[in-house]
Coordinates of C-alpha atoms and ligand atoms in Angstrom, one line a residue:
M1 CA 31.5 -63.0 137.2
T2 CA 33.4 -61.0 134.5
V3 CA 32.6 -57.2 134.6
P4 CA 31.0 -56.2 131.3
L5 CA 33.3 -54.4 128.9
L6 CA 30.7 -51.8 128.1
T7 CA 29.7 -51.1 131.6
S8 CA 27.2 -48.3 130.9
L9 CA 25.2 -50.5 128.6
A10 CA 24.9 -53.3 131.1
A11 CA 22.3 -51.5 133.1
P12 CA 20.7 -48.5 131.2
D13 CA 19.5 -46.3 134.0
A14 CA 18.2 -42.9 135.0
T15 CA 21.2 -41.1 133.4
D16 CA 20.2 -42.4 129.9
R17 CA 18.9 -39.7 127.6
P18 CA 17.7 -39.5 124.0
D19 CA 21.0 -38.1 122.9
A20 CA 23.3 -40.2 124.9
L21 CA 25.1 -40.9 121.6
T22 CA 25.2 -38.6 118.6
V23 CA 27.2 -39.5 115.5
A24 CA 27.3 -37.1 112.6
G25 CA 24.1 -35.4 113.7
R26 CA 22.0 -38.5 114.5
S27 CA 21.3 -39.4 118.1
C28 CA 20.1 -42.4 120.1
S29 CA 19.8 -43.3 123.8
R30 CA 21.9 -46.1 125.3
E31 CA 18.7 -48.2 125.6
E32 CA 18.1 -47.8 121.8
L33 CA 21.7 -48.5 121.0
L34 CA 21.6 -51.7 123.2
G35 CA 18.4 -52.8 121.4
A36 CA 19.9 -52.4 117.9
A37 CA 23.2 -53.9 119.0
G38 CA 21.3 -56.9 120.5
A39 CA 19.8 -57.6 117.1
V40 CA 23.3 -57.5 115.6
A41 CA 24.6 -59.8 118.3
S42 CA 22.1 -62.5 117.6
R43 CA 23.0 -62.3 113.8
V44 CA 26.7 -62.6 114.3
A45 CA 27.0 -64.9 117.3
G46 CA 29.3 -67.8 116.6
A47 CA 31.2 -66.1 113.7
A48 CA 35.0 -66.3 114.0
S49 CA 35.2 -62.6 113.3
V50 CA 33.3 -59.8 111.6
A51 CA 34.4 -56.8 109.6
V52 CA 32.7 -53.5 110.2
R53 CA 32.7 -50.9 107.5
A54 CA 33.6 -48.1 109.9
E55 CA 31.9 -45.0 108.5
A56 CA 31.2 -42.4 111.1
T57 CA 27.5 -43.3 111.7
P58 CA 25.5 -44.6 114.7
E59 CA 25.1 -47.8 112.8
T60 CA 28.8 -48.4 113.0
V61 CA 28.6 -48.0 116.8
A62 CA 25.7 -50.5 116.9
A63 CA 27.6 -53.0 114.7
V64 CA 30.7 -52.8 116.9
V65 CA 28.8 -53.0 120.1
G66 CA 26.7 -55.9 118.8
A67 CA 29.7 -57.9 117.9
L68 CA 31.4 -57.2 121.2
L69 CA 28.3 -58.3 123.1
A70 CA 28.3 -61.6 121.2
G71 CA 32.1 -62.0 121.9
V72 CA 32.9 -61.9 118.1
P73 CA 36.2 -60.1 117.2
V74 CA 35.7 -56.9 115.3
V75 CA 37.8 -56.0 112.3
P76 CA 37.2 -52.3 111.4
L77 CA 37.4 -51.6 107.7
P78 CA 38.3 -48.0 106.7
P79 CA 35.3 -46.9 104.6
D80 CA 37.6 -45.3 102.0
A81 CA 39.8 -48.4 101.7
G82 CA 40.5 -49.1 98.0
P83 CA 40.1 -52.7 96.6
A84 CA 43.7 -53.7 97.4
E85 CA 43.6 -52.7 101.1
R86 CA 40.1 -53.9 101.6
A87 CA 40.8 -57.3 100.0
H88 CA 44.0 -57.7 102.1
I89 CA 42.1 -57.0 105.4
L90 CA 39.3 -59.3 104.6
R91 CA 41.5 -62.1 103.4
D92 CA 44.1 -61.8 106.1
S93 CA 41.6 -61.6 109.0
G94 CA 39.4 -64.3 107.6
A95 CA 36.3 -62.1 108.5
E96 CA 33.2 -63.9 107.2
L97 CA 30.7 -61.2 107.6
V98 CA 30.8 -57.5 106.7
L99 CA 28.5 -55.5 109.0
G100 CA 27.0 -52.2 107.7
E101 CA 26.9 -53.3 104.1
T102 CA 23.9 -54.4 102.1
R103 CA 25.8 -56.0 99.2
G104 CA 28.1 -59.0 99.7
G105 CA 31.3 -59.3 97.6
R106 CA 32.5 -62.6 96.2
R107 CA 33.5 -64.2 99.5
E108 CA 31.9 -62.1 102.3
V109 CA 28.3 -61.9 103.5
A110 CA 26.9 -58.5 104.0
V111 CA 24.9 -57.9 107.1
P112 CA 22.7 -54.8 107.4
V113 CA 22.5 -52.9 110.7
D114 CA 19.3 -51.1 111.6
L115 CA 19.0 -48.7 114.4
R116 CA 15.3 -49.2 114.7
E117 CA 15.6 -52.8 115.6
R118 CA 15.2 -53.9 119.3
A119 CA 16.4 -57.2 120.6
A120 CA 17.6 -58.3 124.0
W121 CA 20.9 -60.1 124.1
S122 CA 21.4 -62.3 127.1
G123 CA 24.7 -64.2 126.3
P124 CA 27.4 -64.3 129.0
E125 CA 30.1 -61.7 129.2
P126 CA 33.1 -63.1 127.2
D127 CA 36.4 -63.7 128.9
P128 CA 38.8 -60.7 129.2
K129 CA 41.4 -62.8 127.3
A130 CA 39.0 -63.1 124.3
T131 CA 39.8 -60.8 121.3
A132 CA 37.9 -57.5 121.1
F133 CA 39.5 -56.2 117.9
V134 CA 41.9 -57.0 115.1
L135 CA 43.2 -53.6 114.1
Y136 CA 45.1 -53.3 110.9
T137 CA 48.2 -51.2 111.2
S138 CA 51.2 -50.4 108.9
G139 CA 54.7 -51.6 109.4
T140 CA 57.8 -50.2 107.6
T141 CA 57.4 -52.6 104.8
G142 CA 54.7 -54.8 103.3
A143 CA 50.9 -54.8 103.8
P144 CA 49.3 -53.8 107.2
K145 CA 49.3 -56.4 110.0
G146 CA 46.4 -57.2 112.2
A147 CA 47.1 -56.4 115.8
I148 CA 45.0 -58.7 118.1
I149 CA 43.5 -56.6 121.0
P150 CA 42.1 -58.5 123.9
R151 CA 39.0 -57.2 125.7
G152 CA 41.0 -57.0 129.0
A153 CA 43.5 -54.7 127.3
V154 CA 40.7 -52.4 126.2
A155 CA 39.2 -52.4 129.7
A156 CA 42.6 -51.7 131.4
C157 CA 43.4 -48.9 129.0
L158 CA 40.0 -47.2 129.4
D159 CA 40.0 -47.6 133.2
G160 CA 43.6 -46.1 133.3
L161 CA 42.5 -43.1 131.2
A162 CA 39.3 -42.6 133.3
D163 CA 41.6 -42.5 136.4
A164 CA 44.2 -40.2 134.7
W165 CA 41.6 -37.8 133.3
Q166 CA 38.9 -38.0 136.0
W167 CA 36.6 -39.1 133.2
T168 CA 33.1 -39.9 134.4
A169 CA 29.5 -40.2 133.4
E170 CA 29.2 -36.5 134.1
D171 CA 31.4 -35.8 131.0
T172 CA 30.3 -35.1 127.4
L173 CA 33.0 -36.4 125.1
V174 CA 33.4 -34.7 121.7
H175 CA 35.5 -35.7 118.8
G176 CA 35.3 -36.4 115.1
L177 CA 38.0 -38.9 114.5
P178 CA 37.8 -42.0 112.3
L179 CA 36.2 -45.1 113.8
F180 CA 38.7 -47.6 112.6
H181 CA 41.7 -46.8 114.8
V182 CA 42.5 -46.8 118.5
H183 CA 42.0 -43.1 119.0
G184 CA 38.5 -42.7 117.5
L185 CA 37.1 -46.2 118.2
V186 CA 38.6 -47.6 121.3
L187 CA 39.0 -44.3 123.3
G188 CA 36.4 -42.3 121.4
V189 CA 33.5 -44.7 121.4
L190 CA 34.2 -47.5 123.9
G191 CA 35.6 -45.0 126.4
A192 CA 32.2 -43.2 126.4
L193 CA 30.3 -46.5 126.7
R194 CA 32.5 -47.7 129.5
T195 CA 32.5 -44.5 131.6
G196 CA 28.9 -43.7 130.7
S197 CA 29.8 -40.2 129.4
R198 CA 27.6 -38.7 126.6
L199 CA 29.3 -38.9 123.2
V200 CA 29.1 -36.3 120.4
H201 CA 30.9 -37.5 117.3
T202 CA 31.0 -34.6 115.0
G203 CA 31.3 -36.6 111.7
R204 CA 34.5 -34.7 110.7
P205 CA 36.9 -33.1 113.2
T206 CA 36.4 -29.5 112.1
P207 CA 37.0 -26.5 114.5
E208 CA 33.4 -25.3 113.9
A209 CA 31.9 -28.6 114.8
Y210 CA 34.0 -28.9 117.9
A211 CA 33.0 -25.4 119.0
A212 CA 29.3 -26.1 118.5
A213 CA 29.3 -29.3 120.4
G214 CA 29.6 -27.9 123.9
G215 CA 31.5 -30.8 125.5
S216 CA 33.6 -31.2 128.6
L217 CA 36.2 -33.5 127.2
Y218 CA 37.6 -33.1 123.7
F219 CA 39.9 -35.5 121.7
G220 CA 42.0 -34.6 118.7
V221 CA 45.1 -35.4 116.7
P222 CA 47.6 -32.6 116.5
T223 CA 46.4 -31.6 113.0
V224 CA 42.9 -31.1 114.5
W225 CA 44.3 -28.8 117.3
S226 CA 46.5 -26.9 114.8
R227 CA 43.3 -26.2 112.8
V228 CA 41.4 -25.2 115.9
V229 CA 44.0 -22.6 116.9
R230 CA 43.9 -21.0 113.5
D231 CA 40.1 -20.5 114.0
H232 CA 40.2 -18.1 117.0
T233 CA 36.4 -18.1 117.5
A234 CA 36.2 -21.9 117.6
A235 CA 39.2 -22.1 119.9
R236 CA 37.7 -19.6 122.4
A237 CA 34.5 -21.5 122.4
L238 CA 36.4 -24.5 123.9
G239 CA 37.5 -22.4 126.9
G240 CA 34.7 -23.9 129.0
A241 CA 35.7 -27.5 128.4
R242 CA 37.2 -29.5 131.3
L243 CA 40.0 -31.2 129.3
L244 CA 41.4 -30.9 125.8
V245 CA 43.4 -34.1 124.9
S246 CA 45.9 -34.5 122.1
G247 CA 47.4 -37.7 120.9
S248 CA 48.4 -40.0 118.0
A249 CA 51.4 -37.8 117.1
A250 CA 53.5 -35.1 118.7
L251 CA 51.7 -31.8 119.4
P252 CA 53.8 -29.0 118.0
A253 CA 55.0 -26.4 120.6
P254 CA 53.3 -23.4 118.9
V255 CA 50.0 -25.3 118.9
F256 CA 50.3 -26.1 122.6
R257 CA 51.1 -22.4 123.3
D258 CA 48.2 -21.1 121.1
L259 CA 45.7 -23.5 122.7
E260 CA 46.7 -22.2 126.1
A261 CA 46.4 -18.5 125.0
L262 CA 43.1 -19.0 123.3
T263 CA 41.3 -21.4 125.6
G264 CA 42.9 -20.5 128.9
Q265 CA 44.0 -24.0 129.5
R266 CA 46.9 -26.2 128.6
P267 CA 46.1 -29.4 126.6
V268 CA 46.8 -32.8 128.0
E269 CA 49.0 -35.0 125.9
R270 CA 48.9 -38.8 125.9
Y271 CA 51.0 -41.4 124.0
G272 CA 50.1 -44.8 122.6
M273 CA 50.2 -47.2 119.7
T274 CA 47.8 -49.7 118.1
E275 CA 49.8 -52.5 119.6
T276 CA 49.9 -51.2 123.2
L277 CA 46.8 -48.9 123.3
I278 CA 47.4 -45.8 125.4
T279 CA 50.2 -46.4 127.9
V280 CA 51.4 -43.0 129.0
S281 CA 49.4 -39.8 129.8
T282 CA 49.5 -36.5 131.5
R283 CA 47.0 -36.6 134.4
A284 CA 44.2 -34.1 134.7
D285 CA 45.6 -33.1 138.1
G286 CA 49.2 -33.3 137.0
E287 CA 51.5 -30.7 135.5
R288 CA 50.8 -30.1 131.8
R289 CA 54.2 -29.4 130.3
Q290 CA 54.7 -28.7 126.6
G291 CA 56.5 -31.6 125.0
S292 CA 55.6 -34.1 127.8
V293 CA 53.2 -37.0 127.4
G294 CA 53.1 -37.6 131.1
V295 CA 53.4 -40.8 133.2
P296 CA 52.5 -44.5 132.7
L297 CA 48.9 -45.5 133.2
P298 CA 48.1 -47.7 136.2
G299 CA 49.7 -51.1 135.8
V300 CA 51.9 -50.0 132.8
R301 CA 55.7 -50.1 133.1
T302 CA 58.1 -48.3 130.8
R303 CA 61.8 -48.3 130.3
V304 CA 64.1 -46.4 128.0
V305 CA 67.0 -48.3 126.5
A306 CA 69.6 -45.6 126.4
A307 CA 73.4 -45.6 126.1
E308 CA 73.7 -43.5 129.3
E309 CA 71.4 -43.1 132.3
G310 CA 68.8 -40.4 131.7
G311 CA 69.6 -40.3 128.1
I312 CA 67.3 -40.8 125.1
G313 CA 66.7 -44.2 123.6
E314 CA 64.0 -46.6 122.5
L315 CA 61.0 -46.8 124.7
E316 CA 59.8 -50.2 125.8
V317 CA 56.6 -50.9 127.5
S318 CA 54.8 -53.8 129.4
G319 CA 51.5 -54.1 131.1
P320 CA 47.8 -55.0 130.9
T321 CA 47.0 -52.8 127.8
L322 CA 49.3 -54.7 125.4
F323 CA 48.1 -56.6 122.3
S324 CA 48.5 -60.3 122.1
G325 CA 50.3 -60.5 118.8
Y326 CA 50.0 -59.9 115.0
L327 CA 47.4 -62.2 113.5
G328 CA 49.1 -65.1 111.7
R329 CA 52.6 -63.6 112.0
P330 CA 54.4 -65.3 114.9
E331 CA 57.8 -64.1 113.7
A332 CA 56.7 -60.4 113.5
T333 CA 55.1 -60.8 117.0
A334 CA 58.3 -62.3 118.4
A335 CA 60.4 -59.6 116.8
S336 CA 58.3 -56.9 118.5
Y337 CA 59.3 -58.1 121.9
T338 CA 62.6 -58.2 123.8
A339 CA 63.9 -61.4 125.2
D340 CA 62.7 -60.4 128.6
G341 CA 59.1 -59.7 127.4
W342 CA 59.0 -55.9 126.8
F343 CA 57.3 -54.5 123.7
R344 CA 59.6 -52.4 121.5
T345 CA 57.7 -49.3 120.5
G346 CA 60.2 -48.1 117.9
D347 CA 59.7 -44.6 119.5
I348 CA 62.7 -42.7 120.9
A349 CA 62.0 -41.2 124.3
A350 CA 63.4 -39.7 127.4
V351 CA 62.1 -39.7 131.0
D352 CA 62.5 -36.6 133.1
A353 CA 63.5 -36.6 136.7
D354 CA 59.8 -36.4 137.8
G355 CA 58.9 -39.4 135.7
A356 CA 57.3 -37.5 132.8
H357 CA 58.0 -39.0 129.4
R358 CA 59.0 -37.1 126.3
I359 CA 58.7 -38.7 122.8
V360 CA 61.5 -37.3 120.7
G361 CA 61.3 -39.3 117.5
R362 CA 61.0 -42.6 115.8
A363 CA 63.7 -45.2 115.3
S364 CA 62.6 -45.8 111.6
T365 CA 62.0 -43.1 109.1
D366 CA 59.9 -45.6 107.1
L367 CA 56.9 -45.2 109.4
I368 CA 55.3 -42.0 108.6
K369 CA 52.7 -40.1 110.7
S370 CA 50.5 -37.8 108.7
G371 CA 47.4 -36.2 110.2
G372 CA 47.8 -38.7 113.0
Y373 CA 47.6 -41.7 110.6
R374 CA 50.4 -44.2 110.7
I375 CA 51.5 -45.1 107.1
G376 CA 54.3 -47.5 106.1
A377 CA 56.6 -46.2 103.4
G378 CA 56.8 -49.7 101.9
E379 CA 53.1 -50.0 101.5
V380 CA 52.9 -46.8 99.5
E381 CA 55.9 -47.8 97.5
N382 CA 54.3 -51.1 96.6
A383 CA 51.1 -49.4 95.5
L384 CA 53.1 -47.0 93.3
L385 CA 55.0 -49.9 91.7
D386 CA 51.7 -51.5 90.8
H387 CA 51.1 -48.6 88.4
P388 CA 52.3 -49.8 85.0
A389 CA 54.2 -46.5 84.3
V390 CA 56.3 -46.7 87.5
S391 CA 59.6 -48.6 87.6
E392 CA 61.1 -47.4 90.9
A393 CA 59.6 -45.7 94.0
A394 CA 60.9 -44.3 97.3
V395 CA 58.4 -42.8 99.8
V396 CA 59.4 -40.5 102.7
G397 CA 57.6 -38.3 105.3
V398 CA 58.6 -34.6 105.1
A399 CA 57.9 -32.2 108.0
H400 CA 54.6 -30.4 107.4
E401 CA 53.0 -27.6 109.4
D402 CA 49.4 -28.9 109.3
L403 CA 49.9 -32.7 109.0
G404 CA 53.0 -33.2 111.1
Q405 CA 54.5 -35.1 108.1
E406 CA 53.4 -35.2 104.5
I407 CA 53.9 -38.2 102.3
V408 CA 56.2 -37.5 99.4
A409 CA 57.0 -40.0 96.7
Y410 CA 60.1 -40.0 94.5
V411 CA 59.5 -42.1 91.4
V412 CA 61.1 -43.2 88.2
A413 CA 58.2 -43.3 85.7
E414 CA 57.3 -42.6 82.1
G415 CA 54.2 -40.9 80.7
V416 CA 52.2 -40.4 83.9
S417 CA 51.3 -37.2 85.8
E418 CA 51.8 -36.4 89.5
Q419 CA 48.0 -36.2 90.0
A420 CA 47.4 -39.5 88.3
L421 CA 49.8 -41.2 90.7
I422 CA 48.3 -39.5 93.7
D423 CA 44.8 -40.6 92.7
F424 CA 46.1 -44.1 91.9
V425 CA 47.3 -44.6 95.5
A426 CA 44.2 -42.9 97.0
A427 CA 42.0 -45.3 95.1
H428 CA 44.2 -48.4 95.5
L429 CA 45.0 -48.2 99.3
S430 CA 43.0 -45.4 101.0
V431 CA 42.8 -41.7 100.6
H432 CA 45.0 -40.7 103.6
K433 CA 47.8 -42.9 102.3
R434 CA 48.1 -40.9 99.1
P435 CA 51.3 -39.0 98.5
R436 CA 50.6 -35.3 98.7
R437 CA 53.5 -34.6 96.3
V438 CA 55.4 -36.7 93.7
R439 CA 58.8 -35.9 92.4
F440 CA 60.1 -37.5 89.2
L441 CA 63.7 -38.7 89.0
D442 CA 65.8 -40.4 86.3
A443 CA 67.0 -42.9 88.9
L444 CA 66.8 -43.5 92.6
P445 CA 70.1 -42.9 94.5
R446 CA 71.4 -46.4 95.4
N447 CA 74.4 -47.7 97.3
A448 CA 77.0 -50.2 95.9
M449 CA 74.6 -53.1 96.9
G450 CA 71.8 -51.5 94.8
K451 CA 69.8 -50.5 97.9
P452 CA 67.9 -47.2 97.6
Q453 CA 69.4 -44.5 99.8
K454 CA 66.6 -42.3 101.0
K455 CA 69.0 -40.0 102.7
L456 CA 70.5 -39.0 99.3
L457 CA 67.1 -38.1 97.8
P458 CA 67.2 -34.5 96.5
P459 CA 65.4 -31.9 98.6
L460 CA 61.9 -30.9 97.3
Ligands
MLC501 C1 41.4 -35.7 98.6 N1 40.3 -36.4 98.7 C2 40.4 -37.4 97.8 C3 41.7 -37.2 97.2 N2 42.2 -36.1 97.7 N3 39.7 -38.4 97.5 C4 40.0 -39.2 96.5 N4 41.2 -39.1 95.9 C5 42.0 -38.1 96.1 N5 43.2 -38.0 95.4 C6 39.2 -36.2 99.7 C7 39.0 -37.1 100.8 O1 38.2 -38.2 100.4 C8 38.2 -36.3 101.8 O2 36.9 -36.2 101.4 C9 38.8 -34.9 101.6 O3 39.4 -34.9 100.3 C10 39.8 -34.5 102.6 O4 40.8 -35.5 102.7 P1 42.2 -35.2 103.3 O5 42.8 -34.0 102.6 O6 43.0 -36.4 103.3 O7 41.9 -34.8 104.8 P2 42.7 -33.9 105.7 O8 42.1 -32.6 105.7 O9 44.1 -34.0 105.3 O10 42.5 -34.7 107.1 C11 43.0 -34.2 108.3 C12 42.4 -35.0 109.4 C13 42.7 -36.5 109.2 C14 43.1 -34.6 110.7 C15 40.9 -34.8 109.5 O11 44.0 -36.7 108.9 C16 42.2 -37.4 110.3 O12 41.1 -37.7 110.5 N6 43.2 -37.9 111.1 C17 43.0 -38.8 112.2 C18 43.8 -40.0 112.2 C19 43.7 -40.8 113.4 O13 42.6 -41.0 114.0 N7 44.7 -41.5 113.9 C20 44.7 -42.3 115.1 C21 45.5 -43.5 114.9 S1 45.5 -44.4 116.4 P3 35.7 -36.1 102.5 O14 34.4 -36.1 101.6 O15 35.8 -37.3 103.4 O16 35.9 -34.8 103.2 C22 46.9 -43.9 117.2 C23 47.0 -44.4 118.7 C24 47.0 -43.1 119.4 O17 47.7 -43.3 116.7 O18 48.0 -42.8 120.1 O19 46.0 -42.5 119.3
AMP502 P1 49.4 -45.9 115.7 O1 49.8 -47.3 115.6 O2 48.6 -45.4 114.5 O3 48.6 -45.9 116.9 O4 50.6 -45.0 115.9 C1 51.4 -45.1 117.0 C2 52.5 -44.1 116.9 O5 52.0 -42.8 117.0 C3 53.5 -44.2 118.1 O6 54.4 -45.3 117.8 C4 54.1 -42.8 118.0 O7 55.1 -42.8 117.1 C5 53.0 -42.0 117.6 N1 52.4 -41.2 118.8 C6 51.2 -41.5 119.4 N2 51.0 -40.6 120.3 C7 52.0 -39.7 120.3 C8 52.3 -38.5 121.1 N3 51.5 -38.0 122.0 N4 53.5 -37.9 120.8 C9 54.3 -38.4 119.8 N5 54.0 -39.5 119.1 C10 52.9 -40.1 119.3

């Protein structure tokens, strides 16, 4: 028999409690969650896939769990997605139902989710090869692609992390990350439901909320940790936690150092991608070295394709946590693998003599990481070009103390303000994809072939 993906829900027991799950201040027990999710499962059973408007609420968790119980692939929708991004995700995924909404659009059927409902779900556990999620993620150009994540990959990743972090039902996990990406949803929600740990989602990942939550295990993107260390009172309040985990982008050295000074413990860094889930992590009982993301999870293999042995090069990975391809894009899927079946991460890495991995950069500057979000330069450029006043656009990521990188747009445009263009992208795509600064040029620097030369853009 297949082991249930959400192990702790399979048999609610004596460890259940009224606040087993808290999201943005509202709590429920695992038994209540299972009842509400059961009602969702019976409504969506048989659908090819369902979209979930992924606001940080307990209803979102019930919607995701309900669809997973019924074996229906979940397509998380960023709640702030503008019309273009939302339409793309719904069209491209073919999701028929949108959970968590009460009003249907032209094509989709809205399905309400009610935490007070109770229904038992008795369907069989779906096959580990079945799709758990289709997660939309940006490439260097074009619209986001849907990464197909099998249930077995989720299970392998979460079991690997439970092993690496000694993560058990005794833990209380705290974070406030968005529920439409791997970090906040797969690790941050399903991880708690698989290990049986209590979950406190703080709604927003603010230092004050983290300090007040009293957890044993904390997740954050580097921007969250950089804000925590600026709030000394909040940082000191985390001193009693068992493990502070950072991921989704490189943790700056000063933030690592300040976290150790203020909390008395070094953070644990782990590395992953939407397409691979988490593949490499520092272990709770291993050495926590600044700049190191640790060792491969159980079953994961890595190799660095470098010019010389021990040198830096592109990181390639293989193993049970990998996606099964981009939805409807066989060429893009094929291009993401080497001929001998390794996934090309696009990240530049080095492996130390003791096997610890360091991520030192990205092969393409057109993939931007801002606040831990992955944003394709091409997608923002296309959005800007949709504005009638813009004739040319080039988007880059510029080093930024708080966000890691900030999105900066260089445009050729007539009669439009910087703020109007920022708001246009925020409304069209989603808020975190907006440029933080716009620079107006007479023309973009181009080479003899007419191709824009981002390296020749003037400094800010
Ligand atoms: C600002 N706002 C606007 C706006 N400008 N709204 C509309 N139009 C505009 N022009 C509003 C926003 O709606 C929001 O409102 C508020 O301003 C703050 O937005 P922000 O400035 O963008 O937030 P910021 O403070 O920069 O956010 C920092 C952050 C966030 C760390 C909280 O970047 C974040 O949550 N990052 C996590 C990303 C993540 O989970 N990545 C994991 C990917 S998976 P309001 O009302 O909402 O406050 C992965 C795999 C792995 O990478 O390895 O983990
Ligand atoms: P995403 O698809 O949003 O999950 O983004 C994946 C990318 O985030 C990876 O390809 C890396 O570039 C980056 N990333 C994730 N974790 C880390 C980390 N610990 N250190 C450096 N970069 C990271």
